[in-house]
Coordinates of C-alpha atoms and ligand atoms in Angstrom, one line a residue:
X1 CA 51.1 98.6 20.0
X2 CA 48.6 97.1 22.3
X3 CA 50.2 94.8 25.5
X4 CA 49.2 93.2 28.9
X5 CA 51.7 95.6 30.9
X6 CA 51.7 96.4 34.7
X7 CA 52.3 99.4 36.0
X8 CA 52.6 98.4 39.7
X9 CA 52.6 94.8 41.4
X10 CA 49.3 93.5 42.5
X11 CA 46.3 90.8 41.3
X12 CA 46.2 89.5 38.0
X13 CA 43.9 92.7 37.1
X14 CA 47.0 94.8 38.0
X15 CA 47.6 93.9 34.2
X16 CA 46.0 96.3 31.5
X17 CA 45.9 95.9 27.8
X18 CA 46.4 99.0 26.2
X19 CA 48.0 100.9 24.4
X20 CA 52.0 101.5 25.1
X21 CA 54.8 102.5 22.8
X22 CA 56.2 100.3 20.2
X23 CA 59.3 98.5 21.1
X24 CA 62.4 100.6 19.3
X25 CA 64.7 98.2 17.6
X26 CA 68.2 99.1 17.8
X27 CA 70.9 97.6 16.1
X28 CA 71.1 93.8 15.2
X29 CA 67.2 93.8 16.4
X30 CA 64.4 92.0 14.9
X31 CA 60.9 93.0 15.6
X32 CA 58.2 89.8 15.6
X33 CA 54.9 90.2 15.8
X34 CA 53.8 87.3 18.7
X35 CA 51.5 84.4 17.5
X36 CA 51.0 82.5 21.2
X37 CA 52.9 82.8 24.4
X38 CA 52.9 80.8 27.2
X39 CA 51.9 81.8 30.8
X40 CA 54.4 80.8 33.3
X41 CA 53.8 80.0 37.1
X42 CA 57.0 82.5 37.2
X43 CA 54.8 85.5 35.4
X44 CA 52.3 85.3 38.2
X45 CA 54.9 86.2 40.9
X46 CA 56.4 88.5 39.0
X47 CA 53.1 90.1 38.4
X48 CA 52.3 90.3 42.3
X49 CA 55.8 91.6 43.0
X50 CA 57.0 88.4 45.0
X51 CA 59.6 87.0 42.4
X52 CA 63.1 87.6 43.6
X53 CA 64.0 89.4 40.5
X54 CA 63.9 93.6 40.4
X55 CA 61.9 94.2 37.9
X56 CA 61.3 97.8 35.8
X57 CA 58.1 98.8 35.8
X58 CA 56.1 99.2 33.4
X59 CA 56.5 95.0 32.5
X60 CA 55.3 93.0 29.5
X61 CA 55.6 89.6 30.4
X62 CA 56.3 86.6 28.3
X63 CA 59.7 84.2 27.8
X64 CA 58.1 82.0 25.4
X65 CA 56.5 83.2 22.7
X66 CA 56.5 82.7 18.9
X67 CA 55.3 84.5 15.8
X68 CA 56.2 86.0 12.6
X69 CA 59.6 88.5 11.8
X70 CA 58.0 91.7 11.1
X71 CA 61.0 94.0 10.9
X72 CA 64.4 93.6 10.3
X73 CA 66.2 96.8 10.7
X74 CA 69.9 97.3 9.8
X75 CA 70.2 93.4 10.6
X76 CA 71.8 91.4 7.1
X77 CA 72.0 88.3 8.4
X78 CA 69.9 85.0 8.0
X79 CA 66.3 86.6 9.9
X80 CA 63.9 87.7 7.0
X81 CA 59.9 89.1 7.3
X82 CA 58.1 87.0 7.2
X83 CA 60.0 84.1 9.0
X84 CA 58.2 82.2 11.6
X85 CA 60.2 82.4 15.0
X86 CA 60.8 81.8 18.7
X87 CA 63.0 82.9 20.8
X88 CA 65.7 81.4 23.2
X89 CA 63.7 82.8 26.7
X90 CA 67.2 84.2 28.3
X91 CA 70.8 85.0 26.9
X92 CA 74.0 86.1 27.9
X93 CA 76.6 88.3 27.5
X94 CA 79.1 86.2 25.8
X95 CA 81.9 87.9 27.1
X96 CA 82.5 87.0 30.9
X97 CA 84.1 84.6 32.7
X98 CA 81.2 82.6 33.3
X99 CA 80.0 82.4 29.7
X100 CA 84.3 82.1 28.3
X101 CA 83.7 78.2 30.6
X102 CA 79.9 77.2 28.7
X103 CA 77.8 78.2 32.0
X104 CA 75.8 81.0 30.0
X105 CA 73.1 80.3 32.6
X106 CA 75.3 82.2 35.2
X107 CA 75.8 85.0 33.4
X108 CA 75.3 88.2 35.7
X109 CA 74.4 90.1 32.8
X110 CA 72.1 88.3 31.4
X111 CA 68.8 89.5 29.8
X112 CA 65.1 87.4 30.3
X113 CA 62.2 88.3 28.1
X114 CA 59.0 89.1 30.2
X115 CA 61.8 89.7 33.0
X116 CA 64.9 92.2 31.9
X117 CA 63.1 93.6 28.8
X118 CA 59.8 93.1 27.4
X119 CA 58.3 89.7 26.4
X120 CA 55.5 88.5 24.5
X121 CA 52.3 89.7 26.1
X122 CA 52.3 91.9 23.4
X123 CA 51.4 92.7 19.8
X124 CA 55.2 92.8 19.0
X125 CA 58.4 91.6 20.8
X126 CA 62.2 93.1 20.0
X127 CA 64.6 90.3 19.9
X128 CA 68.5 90.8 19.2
X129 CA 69.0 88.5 15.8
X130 CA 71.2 86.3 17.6
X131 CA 68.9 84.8 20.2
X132 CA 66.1 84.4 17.3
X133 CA 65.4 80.7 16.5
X134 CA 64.1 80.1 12.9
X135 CA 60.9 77.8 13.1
X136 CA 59.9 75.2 9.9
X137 CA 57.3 76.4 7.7
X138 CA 54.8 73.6 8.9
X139 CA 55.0 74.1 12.6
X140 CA 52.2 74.8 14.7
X141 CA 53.3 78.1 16.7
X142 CA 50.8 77.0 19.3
X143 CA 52.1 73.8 20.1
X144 CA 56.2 75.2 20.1
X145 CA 55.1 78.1 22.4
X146 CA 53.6 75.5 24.8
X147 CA 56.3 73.6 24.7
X148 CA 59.8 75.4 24.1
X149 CA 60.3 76.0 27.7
X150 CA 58.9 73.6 29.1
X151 CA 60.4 70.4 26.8
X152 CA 64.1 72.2 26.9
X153 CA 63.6 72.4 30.9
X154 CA 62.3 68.8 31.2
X155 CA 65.0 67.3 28.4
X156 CA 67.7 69.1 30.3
X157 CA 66.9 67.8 34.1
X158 CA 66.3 64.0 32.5
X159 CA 69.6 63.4 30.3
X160 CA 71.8 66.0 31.6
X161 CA 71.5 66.2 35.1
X162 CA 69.9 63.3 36.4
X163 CA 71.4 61.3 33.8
X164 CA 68.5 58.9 33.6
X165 CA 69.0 55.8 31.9
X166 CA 67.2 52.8 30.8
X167 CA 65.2 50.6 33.7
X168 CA 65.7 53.6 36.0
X169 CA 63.3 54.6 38.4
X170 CA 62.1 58.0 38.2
X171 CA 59.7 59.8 40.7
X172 CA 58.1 63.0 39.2
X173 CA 55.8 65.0 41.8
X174 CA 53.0 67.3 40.8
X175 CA 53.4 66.3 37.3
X176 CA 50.0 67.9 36.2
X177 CA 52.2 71.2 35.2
X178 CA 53.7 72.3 32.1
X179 CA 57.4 71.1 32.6
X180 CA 56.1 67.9 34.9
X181 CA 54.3 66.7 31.8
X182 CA 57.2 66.6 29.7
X183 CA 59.6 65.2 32.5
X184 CA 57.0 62.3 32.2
X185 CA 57.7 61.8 28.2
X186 CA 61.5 63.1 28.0
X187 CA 62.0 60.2 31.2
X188 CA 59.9 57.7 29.0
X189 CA 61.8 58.5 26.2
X190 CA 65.0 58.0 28.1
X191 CA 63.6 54.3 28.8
X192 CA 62.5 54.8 32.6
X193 CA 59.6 53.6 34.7
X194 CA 57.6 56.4 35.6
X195 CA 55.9 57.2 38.8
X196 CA 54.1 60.5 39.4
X197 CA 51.9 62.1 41.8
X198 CA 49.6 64.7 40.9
X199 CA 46.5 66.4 43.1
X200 CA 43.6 64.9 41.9
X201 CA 41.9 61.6 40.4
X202 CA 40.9 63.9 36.9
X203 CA 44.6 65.5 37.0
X204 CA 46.0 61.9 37.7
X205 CA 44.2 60.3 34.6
X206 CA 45.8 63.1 32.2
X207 CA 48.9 62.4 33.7
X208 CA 48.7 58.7 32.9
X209 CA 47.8 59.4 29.6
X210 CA 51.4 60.8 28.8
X211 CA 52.5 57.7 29.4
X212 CA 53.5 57.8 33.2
X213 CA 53.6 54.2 34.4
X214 CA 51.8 54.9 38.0
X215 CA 50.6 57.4 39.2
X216 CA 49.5 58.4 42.9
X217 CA 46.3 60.7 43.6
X218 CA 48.0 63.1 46.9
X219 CA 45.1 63.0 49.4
X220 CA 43.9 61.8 52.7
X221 CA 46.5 59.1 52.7
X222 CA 50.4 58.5 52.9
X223 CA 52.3 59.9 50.4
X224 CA 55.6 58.0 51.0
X225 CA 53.6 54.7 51.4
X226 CA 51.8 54.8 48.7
X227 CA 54.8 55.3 46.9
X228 CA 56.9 52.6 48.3
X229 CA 53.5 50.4 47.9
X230 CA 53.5 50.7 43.9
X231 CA 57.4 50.4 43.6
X232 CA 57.3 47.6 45.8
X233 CA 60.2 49.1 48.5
X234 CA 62.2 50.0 44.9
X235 CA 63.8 53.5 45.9
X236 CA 64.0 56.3 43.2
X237 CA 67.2 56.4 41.3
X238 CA 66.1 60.1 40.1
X239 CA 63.4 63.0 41.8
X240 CA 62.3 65.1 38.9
X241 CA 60.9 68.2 41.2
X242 CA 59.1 71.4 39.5
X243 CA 57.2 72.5 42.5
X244 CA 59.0 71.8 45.7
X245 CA 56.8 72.2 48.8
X246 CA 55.7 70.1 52.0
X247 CA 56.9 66.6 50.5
X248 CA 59.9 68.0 49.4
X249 CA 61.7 65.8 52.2
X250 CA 59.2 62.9 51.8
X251 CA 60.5 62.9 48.1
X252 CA 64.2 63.4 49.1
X253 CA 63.7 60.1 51.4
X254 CA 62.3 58.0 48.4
X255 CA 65.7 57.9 46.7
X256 CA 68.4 55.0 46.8
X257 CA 72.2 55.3 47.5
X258 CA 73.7 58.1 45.6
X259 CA 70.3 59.2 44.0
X260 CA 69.6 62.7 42.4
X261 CA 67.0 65.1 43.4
X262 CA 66.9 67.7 40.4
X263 CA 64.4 70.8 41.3
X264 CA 63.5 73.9 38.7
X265 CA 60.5 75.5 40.6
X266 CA 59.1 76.2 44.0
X267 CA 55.2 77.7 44.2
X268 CA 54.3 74.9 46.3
X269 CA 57.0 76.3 48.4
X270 CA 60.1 77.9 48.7
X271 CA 61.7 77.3 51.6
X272 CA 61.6 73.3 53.1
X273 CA 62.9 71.9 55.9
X274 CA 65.4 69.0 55.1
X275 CA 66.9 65.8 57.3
X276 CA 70.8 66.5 56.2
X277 CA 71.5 63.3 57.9
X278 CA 70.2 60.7 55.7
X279 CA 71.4 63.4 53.2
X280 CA 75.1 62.6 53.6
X281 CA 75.0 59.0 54.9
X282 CA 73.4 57.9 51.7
X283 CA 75.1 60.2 49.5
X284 CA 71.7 62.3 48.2
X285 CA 72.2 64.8 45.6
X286 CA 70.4 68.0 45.0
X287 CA 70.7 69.9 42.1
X288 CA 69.4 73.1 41.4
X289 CA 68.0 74.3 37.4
X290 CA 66.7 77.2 35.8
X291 CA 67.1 77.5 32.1
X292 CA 68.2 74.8 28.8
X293 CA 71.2 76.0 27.0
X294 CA 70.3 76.7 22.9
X295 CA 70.8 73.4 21.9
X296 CA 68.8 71.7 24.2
X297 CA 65.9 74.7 23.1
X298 CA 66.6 73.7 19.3
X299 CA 66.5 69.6 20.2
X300 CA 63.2 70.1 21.9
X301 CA 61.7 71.8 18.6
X302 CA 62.4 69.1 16.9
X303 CA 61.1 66.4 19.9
X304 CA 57.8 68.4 19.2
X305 CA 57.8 69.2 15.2
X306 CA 58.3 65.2 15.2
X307 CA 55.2 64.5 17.4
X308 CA 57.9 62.5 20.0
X309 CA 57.0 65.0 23.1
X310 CA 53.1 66.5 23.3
X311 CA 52.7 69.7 25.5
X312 CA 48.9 69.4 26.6
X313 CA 47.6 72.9 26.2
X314 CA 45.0 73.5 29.1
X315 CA 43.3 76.7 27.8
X316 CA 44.0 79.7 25.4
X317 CA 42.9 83.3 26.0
X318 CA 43.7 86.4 23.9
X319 CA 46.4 88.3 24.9
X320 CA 43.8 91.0 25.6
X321 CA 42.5 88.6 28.5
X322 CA 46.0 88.0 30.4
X323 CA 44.6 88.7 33.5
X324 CA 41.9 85.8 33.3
X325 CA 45.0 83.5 32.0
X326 CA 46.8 84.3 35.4
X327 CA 43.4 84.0 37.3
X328 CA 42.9 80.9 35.6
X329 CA 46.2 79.1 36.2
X330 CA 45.9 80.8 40.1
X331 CA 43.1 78.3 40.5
X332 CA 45.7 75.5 39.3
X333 CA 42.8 73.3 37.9
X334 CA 44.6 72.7 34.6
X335 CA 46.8 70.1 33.1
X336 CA 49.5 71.6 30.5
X337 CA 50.2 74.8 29.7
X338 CA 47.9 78.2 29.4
X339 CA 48.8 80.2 26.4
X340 CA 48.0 83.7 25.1
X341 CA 47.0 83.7 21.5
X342 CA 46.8 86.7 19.4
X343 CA 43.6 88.1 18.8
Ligands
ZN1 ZN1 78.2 86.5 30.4

């Protein structure tokens, strides 16, 4: 098959399309033959060799792609050709002690497409039969590649974890990304008010259009002020963080008494300097989130299928042109999600 595999770490062009071998299948393994991806800020650091993961080289990226069953193998269960699919983006062992108590995200032996094994830069993906999810003959394969990780990752930090509730107050920072997008609709949903940030005025009208109630252009001015200006001295009830960074403090310090700070991501920094005092007098928490559990991936189909949660795609590029998709989202000009279509 052809795929957008690096040999060694480097700049997006580090990635060649070409020939490599077909993915063997082995037992219980459907093949599918990959319809979209999406491009995750995650892929470019894995690409450049300054994720935190070890990686085998060579790589074909991609956690969230979907596309059509192509082989079956020995499997006899439900999983026909021809079946449109996706795929939950990480699984577990199911056996340890950490999946026997429901935290499958702890797993040590976990597997991640475009991470572990080989994900969906590629003509064809293998995927174990038990970590295929069936798509409906009518969905749009784009739109539930765009959004499958990010709507699971946004549904998850809103209702389980920040527990947002109606007439909340919910700031979301940067929220011109993938995932920030649909923390604006899933904290909506939930019955919140909405205030955002995002890095320019063009970015900050998108933004609005997802329904976000204010939203503040980051510029010359105060941050923090012009935050406590349009809630009127309000403080958050719930910080919705994908990006992390600078203001990671400034956001930290917008939140009342016994308010949650939930983060998932970090490339507008990883490591931030933090005030613990007003952290413990007020009773701040911070909680840390990587990856939806299955039924929060198989509720966010269904957010999508029903039109309840839209997933702005920024751009598309073959899969032959992966290395202009990680250029492209390297210049972060976009609102949404970049996706790989095949050609
Ligand atoms: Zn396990």
């Amino acid at each position: 098959m052809k795929a957008a595999a690096f040999y060694e770490y480097g700049p997006a062009e580090a990635m060649q399309y070409a020939d490599i071998p077909d993915p063997v299948t082995g037992p219980g393994d459907v093949l599918v033959q990959v319809q979209a991806c999406g491009v995750n800020h995650s892929d470019l650091d894995s690409r450049a060799g300054t994720s935190r993961w070890p990686f085998e080289l060579p790589m074909v990226l991609g956690a969230e792609f979907t596309g059509t069953v192509v082989g079956v193998g020995d499997h006899d269960g439900p999983i026909r050709a021809g079946d449109r699919v996706t795929a939950f983006q990480q699984y577990s062992c199911g056996r340890c002690a950490r999946c026997a108590r429901w935290r499958p995200d702890l797993c040590e032996a976990f597997e991640i497409f475009g991470t572990t094994r080989w994900g969906g830069y590629g003509e064809l993906v293998c995927v174990p039969a038990e970590v295929v999810v069936p798509l409906q003959p009518g969905d749009d394969l784009l739109a539930m590649a765009a959004g499958q990780c990010a709507v699971s990752t946004a549904w998850h930090m809103v209702n389980r974890l920040a527990l947002v509730r109606p007439g909340d107050l919910v700031l979301i920072p940067s929220a011109s990304g993938g995932v920030a997008g649909a923390l604006v609709q899933c904290a909506k949903l939930a019955g919140a008010t909405v205030v955002a940030t995002a890095g320019t005025a063009g970015k900050a009208s998108q933004v609005s259009s997802l329904g976000a109630d204010e939203v503040i252009v980051r510029g010359e001015t105060d941050v923090a002020a012009d935050l406590v200006r349009v809630t009127g001295g309000r403080r958050f009830d719930a910080v919705l963080d994908t990006v992390g960074g600078p203001l990671f403090g400034t956001h930290l310090s917008l939140l009342r008494e016994e308010g949650t700070l939930v983060i998932c991501g970090a490339h507008a920094g990883e490591v931030v300097p933090i005030d613990l005092i007003p952290l413990f007098r007020n009773g701040w928490r911070i909680i840390g989130f990587r990856v939806a559990p299955p039924d929060e991936l198989a509720t966010s189909l269904d957010l999508i299928r029903r039109g309840l949660i839209n997933v702005p795609i920024a751009a598309t590029f073959p899969i032959s042109d992966a290395a202009e998709a990680h250029r492209f989202l390297e210049r972060r000009q976009h609102v949404g999600k970049v996706l790989l279509v095949a050609g």
